[in-house]
CSV table of C-alpha atoms in Angstrom, one decimal:
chain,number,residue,atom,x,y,z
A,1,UNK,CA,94.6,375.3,72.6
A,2,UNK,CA,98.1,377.0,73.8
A,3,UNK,CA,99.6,373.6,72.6
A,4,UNK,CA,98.2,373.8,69.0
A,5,UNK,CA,98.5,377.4,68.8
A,6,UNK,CA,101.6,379.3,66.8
A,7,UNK,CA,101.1,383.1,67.3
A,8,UNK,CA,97.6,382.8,65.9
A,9,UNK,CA,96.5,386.7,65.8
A,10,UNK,CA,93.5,389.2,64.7
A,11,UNK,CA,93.9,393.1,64.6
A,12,UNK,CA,91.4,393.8,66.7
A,13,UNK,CA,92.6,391.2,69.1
A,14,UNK,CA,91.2,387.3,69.9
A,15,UNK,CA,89.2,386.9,72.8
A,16,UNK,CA,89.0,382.9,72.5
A,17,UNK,CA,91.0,379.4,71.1
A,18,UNK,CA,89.2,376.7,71.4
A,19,UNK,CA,90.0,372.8,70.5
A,20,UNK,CA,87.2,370.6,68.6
A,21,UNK,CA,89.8,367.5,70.8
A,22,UNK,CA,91.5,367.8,73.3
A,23,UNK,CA,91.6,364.6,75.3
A,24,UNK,CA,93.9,361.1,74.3
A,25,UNK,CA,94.4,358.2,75.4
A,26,UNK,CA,95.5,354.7,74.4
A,27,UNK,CA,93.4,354.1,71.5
A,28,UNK,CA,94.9,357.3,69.9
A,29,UNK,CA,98.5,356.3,69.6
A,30,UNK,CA,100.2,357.3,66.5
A,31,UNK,CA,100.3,359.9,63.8
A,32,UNK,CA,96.9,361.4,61.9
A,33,UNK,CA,94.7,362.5,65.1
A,34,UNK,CA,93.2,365.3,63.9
A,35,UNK,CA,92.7,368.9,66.0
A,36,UNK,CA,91.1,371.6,64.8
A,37,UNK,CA,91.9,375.0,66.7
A,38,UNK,CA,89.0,377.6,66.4
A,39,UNK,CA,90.1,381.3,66.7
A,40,UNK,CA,86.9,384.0,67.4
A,41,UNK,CA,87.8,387.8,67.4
A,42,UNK,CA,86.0,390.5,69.3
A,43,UNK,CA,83.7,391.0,66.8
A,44,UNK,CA,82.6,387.7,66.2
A,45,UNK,CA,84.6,386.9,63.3
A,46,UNK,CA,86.3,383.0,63.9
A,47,UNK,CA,88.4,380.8,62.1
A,48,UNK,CA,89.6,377.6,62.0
A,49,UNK,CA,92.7,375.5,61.4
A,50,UNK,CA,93.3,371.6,61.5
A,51,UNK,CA,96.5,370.0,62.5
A,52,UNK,CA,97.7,366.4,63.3
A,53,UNK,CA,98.7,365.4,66.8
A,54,UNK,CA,100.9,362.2,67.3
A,55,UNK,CA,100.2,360.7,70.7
A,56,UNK,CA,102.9,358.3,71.8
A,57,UNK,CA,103.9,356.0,75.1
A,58,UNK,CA,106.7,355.4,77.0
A,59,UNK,CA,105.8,355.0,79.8
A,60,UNK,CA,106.9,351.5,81.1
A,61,UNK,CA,105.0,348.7,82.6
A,62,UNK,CA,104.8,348.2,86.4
A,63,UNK,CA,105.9,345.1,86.6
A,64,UNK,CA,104.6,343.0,90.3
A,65,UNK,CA,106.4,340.3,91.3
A,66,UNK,CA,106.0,337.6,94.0
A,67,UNK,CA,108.5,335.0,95.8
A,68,UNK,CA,107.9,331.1,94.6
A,69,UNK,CA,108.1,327.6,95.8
A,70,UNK,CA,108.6,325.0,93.5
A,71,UNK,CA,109.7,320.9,93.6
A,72,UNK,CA,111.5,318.8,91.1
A,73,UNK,CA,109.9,315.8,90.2
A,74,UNK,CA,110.9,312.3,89.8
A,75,UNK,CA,113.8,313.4,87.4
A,76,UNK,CA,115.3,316.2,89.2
A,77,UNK,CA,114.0,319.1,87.0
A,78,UNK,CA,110.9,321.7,87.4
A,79,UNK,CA,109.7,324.1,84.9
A,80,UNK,CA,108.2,327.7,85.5
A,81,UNK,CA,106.0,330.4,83.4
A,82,UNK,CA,106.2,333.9,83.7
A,83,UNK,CA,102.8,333.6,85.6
A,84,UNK,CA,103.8,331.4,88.2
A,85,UNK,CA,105.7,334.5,89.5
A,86,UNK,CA,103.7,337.8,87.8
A,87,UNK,CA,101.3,339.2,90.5
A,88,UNK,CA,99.3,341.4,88.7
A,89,UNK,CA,102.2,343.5,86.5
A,90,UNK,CA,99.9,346.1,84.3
A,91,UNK,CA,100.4,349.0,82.2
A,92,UNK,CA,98.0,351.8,81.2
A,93,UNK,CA,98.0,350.6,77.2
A,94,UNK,CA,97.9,346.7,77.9
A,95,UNK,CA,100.9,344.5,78.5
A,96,UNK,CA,101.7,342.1,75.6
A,97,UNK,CA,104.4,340.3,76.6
A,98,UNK,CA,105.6,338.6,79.7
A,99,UNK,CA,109.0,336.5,79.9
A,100,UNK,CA,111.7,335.1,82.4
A,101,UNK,CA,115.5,334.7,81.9
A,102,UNK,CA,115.1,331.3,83.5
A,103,UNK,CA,112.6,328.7,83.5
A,104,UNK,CA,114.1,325.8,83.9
A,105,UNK,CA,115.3,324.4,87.2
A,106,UNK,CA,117.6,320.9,88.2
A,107,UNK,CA,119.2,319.9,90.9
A,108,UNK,CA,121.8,322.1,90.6
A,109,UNK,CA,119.5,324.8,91.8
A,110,UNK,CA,118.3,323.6,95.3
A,111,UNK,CA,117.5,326.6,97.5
A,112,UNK,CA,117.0,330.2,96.4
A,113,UNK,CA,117.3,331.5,93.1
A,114,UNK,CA,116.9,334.8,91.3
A,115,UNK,CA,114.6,334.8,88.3
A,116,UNK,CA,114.2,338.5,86.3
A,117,UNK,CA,110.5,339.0,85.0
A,118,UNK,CA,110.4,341.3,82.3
A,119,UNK,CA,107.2,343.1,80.9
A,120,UNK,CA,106.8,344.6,77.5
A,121,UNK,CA,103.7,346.4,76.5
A,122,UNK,CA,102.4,347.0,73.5
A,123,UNK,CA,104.6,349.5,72.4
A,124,UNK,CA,107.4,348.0,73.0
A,125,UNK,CA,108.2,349.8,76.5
A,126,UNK,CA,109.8,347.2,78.9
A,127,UNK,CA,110.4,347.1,82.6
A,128,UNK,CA,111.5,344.4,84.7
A,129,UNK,CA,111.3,343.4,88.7
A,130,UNK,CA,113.1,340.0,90.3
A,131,UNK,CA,111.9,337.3,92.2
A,132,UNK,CA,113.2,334.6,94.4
A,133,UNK,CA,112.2,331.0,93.2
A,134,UNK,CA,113.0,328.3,95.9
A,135,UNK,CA,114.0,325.0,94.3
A,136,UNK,CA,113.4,321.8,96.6
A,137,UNK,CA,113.4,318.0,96.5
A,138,UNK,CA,111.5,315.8,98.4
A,139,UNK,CA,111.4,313.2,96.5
A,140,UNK,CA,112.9,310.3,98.1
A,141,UNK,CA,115.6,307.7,96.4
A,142,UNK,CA,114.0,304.7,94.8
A,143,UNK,CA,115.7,301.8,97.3
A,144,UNK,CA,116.1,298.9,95.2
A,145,UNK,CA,117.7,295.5,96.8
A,146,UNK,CA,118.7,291.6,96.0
A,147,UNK,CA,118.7,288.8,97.9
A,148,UNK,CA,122.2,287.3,99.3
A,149,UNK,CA,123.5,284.1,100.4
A,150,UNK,CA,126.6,285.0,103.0
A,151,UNK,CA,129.1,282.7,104.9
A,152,UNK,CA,131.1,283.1,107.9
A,153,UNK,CA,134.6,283.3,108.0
A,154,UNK,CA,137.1,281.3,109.5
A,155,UNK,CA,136.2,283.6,113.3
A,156,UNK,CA,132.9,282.5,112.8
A,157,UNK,CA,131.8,286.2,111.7
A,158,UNK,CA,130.7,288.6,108.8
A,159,UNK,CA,130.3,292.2,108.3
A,160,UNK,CA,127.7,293.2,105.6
A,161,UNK,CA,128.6,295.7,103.5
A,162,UNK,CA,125.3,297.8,101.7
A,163,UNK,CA,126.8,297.6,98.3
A,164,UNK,CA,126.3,294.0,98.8
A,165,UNK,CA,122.4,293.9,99.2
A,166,UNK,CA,122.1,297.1,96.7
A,167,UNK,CA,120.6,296.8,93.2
A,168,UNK,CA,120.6,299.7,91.2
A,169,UNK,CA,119.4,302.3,93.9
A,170,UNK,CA,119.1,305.5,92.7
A,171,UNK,CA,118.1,309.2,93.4
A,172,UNK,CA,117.4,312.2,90.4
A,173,UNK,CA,120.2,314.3,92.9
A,174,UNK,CA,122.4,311.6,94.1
A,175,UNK,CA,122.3,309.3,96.9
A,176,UNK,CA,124.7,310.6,99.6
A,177,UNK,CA,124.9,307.4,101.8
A,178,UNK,CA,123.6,304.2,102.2
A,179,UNK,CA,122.6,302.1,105.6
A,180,UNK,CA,121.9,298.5,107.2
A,181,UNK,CA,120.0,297.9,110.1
A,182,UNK,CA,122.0,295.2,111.0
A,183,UNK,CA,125.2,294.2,109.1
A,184,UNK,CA,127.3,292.0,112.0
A,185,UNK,CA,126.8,288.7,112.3
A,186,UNK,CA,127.9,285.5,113.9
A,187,UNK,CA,127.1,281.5,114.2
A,188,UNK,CA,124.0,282.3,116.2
A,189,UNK,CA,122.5,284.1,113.1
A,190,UNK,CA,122.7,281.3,110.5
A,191,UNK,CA,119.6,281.3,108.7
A,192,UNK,CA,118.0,283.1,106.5
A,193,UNK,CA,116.9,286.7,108.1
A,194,UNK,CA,115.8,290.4,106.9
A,195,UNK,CA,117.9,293.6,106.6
A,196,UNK,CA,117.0,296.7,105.8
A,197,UNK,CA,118.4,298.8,103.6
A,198,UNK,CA,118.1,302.6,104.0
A,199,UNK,CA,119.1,305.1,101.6
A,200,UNK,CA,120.0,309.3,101.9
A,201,UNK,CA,119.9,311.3,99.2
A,202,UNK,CA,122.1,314.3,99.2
A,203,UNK,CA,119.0,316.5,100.0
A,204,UNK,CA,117.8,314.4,103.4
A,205,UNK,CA,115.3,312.9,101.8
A,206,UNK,CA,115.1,308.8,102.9
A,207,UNK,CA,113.9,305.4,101.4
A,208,UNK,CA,113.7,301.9,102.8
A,209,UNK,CA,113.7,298.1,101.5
A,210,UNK,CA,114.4,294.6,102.8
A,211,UNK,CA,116.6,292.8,101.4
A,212,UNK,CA,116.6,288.4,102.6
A,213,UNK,CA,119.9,287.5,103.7
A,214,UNK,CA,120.7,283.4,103.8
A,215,UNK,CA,123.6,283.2,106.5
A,216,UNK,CA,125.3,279.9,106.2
A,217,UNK,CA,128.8,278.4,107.5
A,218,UNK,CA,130.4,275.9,105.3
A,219,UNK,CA,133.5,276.0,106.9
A,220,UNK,CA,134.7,272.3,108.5
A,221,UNK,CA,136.0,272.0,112.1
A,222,UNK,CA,139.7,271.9,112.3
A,223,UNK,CA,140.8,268.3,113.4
A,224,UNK,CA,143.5,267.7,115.5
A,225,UNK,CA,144.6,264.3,117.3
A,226,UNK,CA,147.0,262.8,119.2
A,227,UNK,CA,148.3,259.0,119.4
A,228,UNK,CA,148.1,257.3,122.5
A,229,UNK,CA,148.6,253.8,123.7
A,230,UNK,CA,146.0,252.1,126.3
A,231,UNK,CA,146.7,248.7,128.0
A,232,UNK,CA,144.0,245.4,127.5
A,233,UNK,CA,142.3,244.7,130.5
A,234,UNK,CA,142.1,241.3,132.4
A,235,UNK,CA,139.9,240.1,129.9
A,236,UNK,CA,141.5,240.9,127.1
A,237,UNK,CA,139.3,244.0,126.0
A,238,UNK,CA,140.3,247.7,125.5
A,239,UNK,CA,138.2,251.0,124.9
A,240,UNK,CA,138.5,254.8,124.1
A,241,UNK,CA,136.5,257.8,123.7
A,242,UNK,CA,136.8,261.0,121.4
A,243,UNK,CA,138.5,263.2,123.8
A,244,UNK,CA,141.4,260.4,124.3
A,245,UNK,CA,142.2,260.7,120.8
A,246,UNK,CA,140.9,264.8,120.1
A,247,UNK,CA,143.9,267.3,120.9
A,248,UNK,CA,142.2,270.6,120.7
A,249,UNK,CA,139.9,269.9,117.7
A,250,UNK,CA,137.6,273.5,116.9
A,251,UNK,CA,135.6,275.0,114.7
A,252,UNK,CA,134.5,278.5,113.5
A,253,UNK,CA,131.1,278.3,115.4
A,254,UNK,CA,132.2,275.0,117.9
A,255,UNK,CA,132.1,271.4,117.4
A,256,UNK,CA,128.5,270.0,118.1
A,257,UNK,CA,129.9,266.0,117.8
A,258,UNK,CA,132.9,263.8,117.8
A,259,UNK,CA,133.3,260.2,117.3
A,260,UNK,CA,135.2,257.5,116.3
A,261,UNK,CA,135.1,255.0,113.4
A,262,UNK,CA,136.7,252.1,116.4
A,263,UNK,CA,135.9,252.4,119.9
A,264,UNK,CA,136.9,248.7,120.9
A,265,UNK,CA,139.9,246.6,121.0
A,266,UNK,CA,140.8,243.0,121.7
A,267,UNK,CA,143.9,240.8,122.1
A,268,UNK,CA,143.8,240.5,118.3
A,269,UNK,CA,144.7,243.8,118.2
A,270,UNK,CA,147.8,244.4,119.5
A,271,UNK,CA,150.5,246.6,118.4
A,272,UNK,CA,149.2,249.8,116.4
A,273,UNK,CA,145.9,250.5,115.2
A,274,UNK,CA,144.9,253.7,113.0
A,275,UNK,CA,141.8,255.2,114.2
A,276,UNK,CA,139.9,258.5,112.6
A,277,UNK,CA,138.2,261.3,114.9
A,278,UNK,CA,135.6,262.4,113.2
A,279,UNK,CA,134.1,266.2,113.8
A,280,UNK,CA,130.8,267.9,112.9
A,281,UNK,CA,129.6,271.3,114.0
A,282,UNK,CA,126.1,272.4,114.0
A,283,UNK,CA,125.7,273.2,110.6
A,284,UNK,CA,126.5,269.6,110.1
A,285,UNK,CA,130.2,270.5,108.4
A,286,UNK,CA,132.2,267.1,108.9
A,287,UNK,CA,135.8,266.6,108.8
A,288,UNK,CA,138.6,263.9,110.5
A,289,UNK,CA,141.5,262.9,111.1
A,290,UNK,CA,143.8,260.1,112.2
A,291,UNK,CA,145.7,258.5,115.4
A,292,UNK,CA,147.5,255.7,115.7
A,293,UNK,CA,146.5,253.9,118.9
A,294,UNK,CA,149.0,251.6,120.3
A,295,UNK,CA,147.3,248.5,122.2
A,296,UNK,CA,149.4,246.2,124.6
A,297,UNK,CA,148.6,243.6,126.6
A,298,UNK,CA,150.8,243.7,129.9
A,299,UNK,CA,148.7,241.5,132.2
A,300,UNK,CA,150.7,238.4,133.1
A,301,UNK,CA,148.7,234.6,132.7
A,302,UNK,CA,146.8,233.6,135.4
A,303,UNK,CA,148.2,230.3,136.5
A,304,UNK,CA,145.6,227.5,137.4
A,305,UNK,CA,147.4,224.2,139.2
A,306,UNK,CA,145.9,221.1,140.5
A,307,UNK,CA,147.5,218.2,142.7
A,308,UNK,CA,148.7,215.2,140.7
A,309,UNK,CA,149.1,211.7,141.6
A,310,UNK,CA,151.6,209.2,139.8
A,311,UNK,CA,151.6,205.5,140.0
């Protein structure tokens, strides 16, 4: 009553003020809540007066927060709501409104992050409390591969490169390197074989694929020859082999045969004869070359006599 009261007085003095309301809450906020204050006298006389009490609040919400753990998906972005990180926030006349200054997370934002929840109620009072939003991807790169024909160099080797069994790979975050199980190779791998191709994103994550690799040498052996001359026997006949006419023929991954086109020469032979050398490795690459093989017959006659009688 002290509150409504403005020097209320009687002659013969009051002995009581008493209030018809005195309690508010929530439900009362704003202008035209009547009070009535009651005035009684010592000798009973009383008297009453209404007035209007305006009940306002500003008091602000307690907002409750709490730490989150979120994952982007396939494309490197996650959403939140202001729910995913309220725990409870309250105020006395009803929060109405509950919002973040960020809800939207990318890969830019792997690890912690501060996010500001803000309550209003609904009177327009605001507070606000923080909380820490962990952004994390664990979603792997998509590996994506071809297929490959290779060939060996002239050393009989080759070094596979990832780019070159690659198709397209990809990760939301970016791919941070890429790997081969096996990427050296040499004449004993010809063939067709698997590789596997393993891809890091720049957050750890992995992915694998196989990729078939064809490994094939097409390169000829290197021919080399050298002219020579060989002597008819006592019966007129003369023969050679490869290595009498090959001077250091190779190949990238070794020669597997050599032959001749002529291995056998007679008296009508003499004087020079071209011969080819002919090379194949073992992926069955052929080349040749020529000699000039000179044949001479340096066996003198055998002479046959018999006794002769005249007359």
């Amino acid at each position: 009553s002290t509150d409504i009261d403005s020097a209320s007085f009687d002659a013969c003095g009051i002995i009581s003020m008493s209030l018809n309301d005195s309690l508010f809450d929530c439900s009362n906020i704003g202008l035209n809540n009547p009070v009535t204050l009651t005035a009684l006298d010592a000798n009973g006389n009383s008297k009453s007066d209404t007035v209007y009490a305006t009940v306002l609040d500003t008091i602000a919400p307690k907002v409750i927060t709490n730490n989150l753990v979120v994952y982007l998906d396939s494309f490197g972005s996650v959403a939140i709501t202001p729910q995913d990180v309220d725990q409870n926030s309250w105020d006395s006349c009803g929060v109405d409104t509950l919002y973040l200054d960020v809800y939207a997370f990318n890969c830019s934002d792997i690890g912690s992050n501060t996010v500001i929840l803000t309550a209003v109620d609904i009177y327009g009072n605001t507070s606000s409390s923080p909380s820490t939003v962990t952004v994390m991807d664990t979603i792997a790169p998509e590996v994506i591969t071809q297929n490959i024909s290779i060939y060996l160099n002239a050393s009989g080797q080759y070094n596979l490169s990832p780019n070159e069994v690659d198709n397209g790979s990809w990760d939301s975050c970016g791919i941070a390197t890429f790997s081969l199980d096996t990427s050296s190779f040499s004449c004993s791998d010809t063939g067709v074989f698997s590789v596997q191709l393993t891809v890091t994103d720049v957050n750890g994550n992995q992915n694998s694929a196989i990729a078939q690799v064809t490994l094939s040498d097409t390169s000829s052996p290197n021919m080399l020859t050298q002219s020579i001359t060989i002597y008819l026997d006592a019966s007129g006949d003369a023969s050679i082999t490869p290595n009498m006419i090959d001077d250091g023929s190779n190949d990238n991954c070794a020669i597997d045969t050599l032959y001749l086109d002529e291995y056998d020469f007679t008296c009508a032979d003499t004087t020079s004869q071209i011969v080819t050398l002919i090379g194949i490795d073992k992926s069955v690459n052929t080349s040749s070359a020529n000699a000039v093989v000179t044949i001479l017959d340096t066996a003198a006659p055998t002479i046959v006599t018999q006794n002769l009688t005249l007359y």
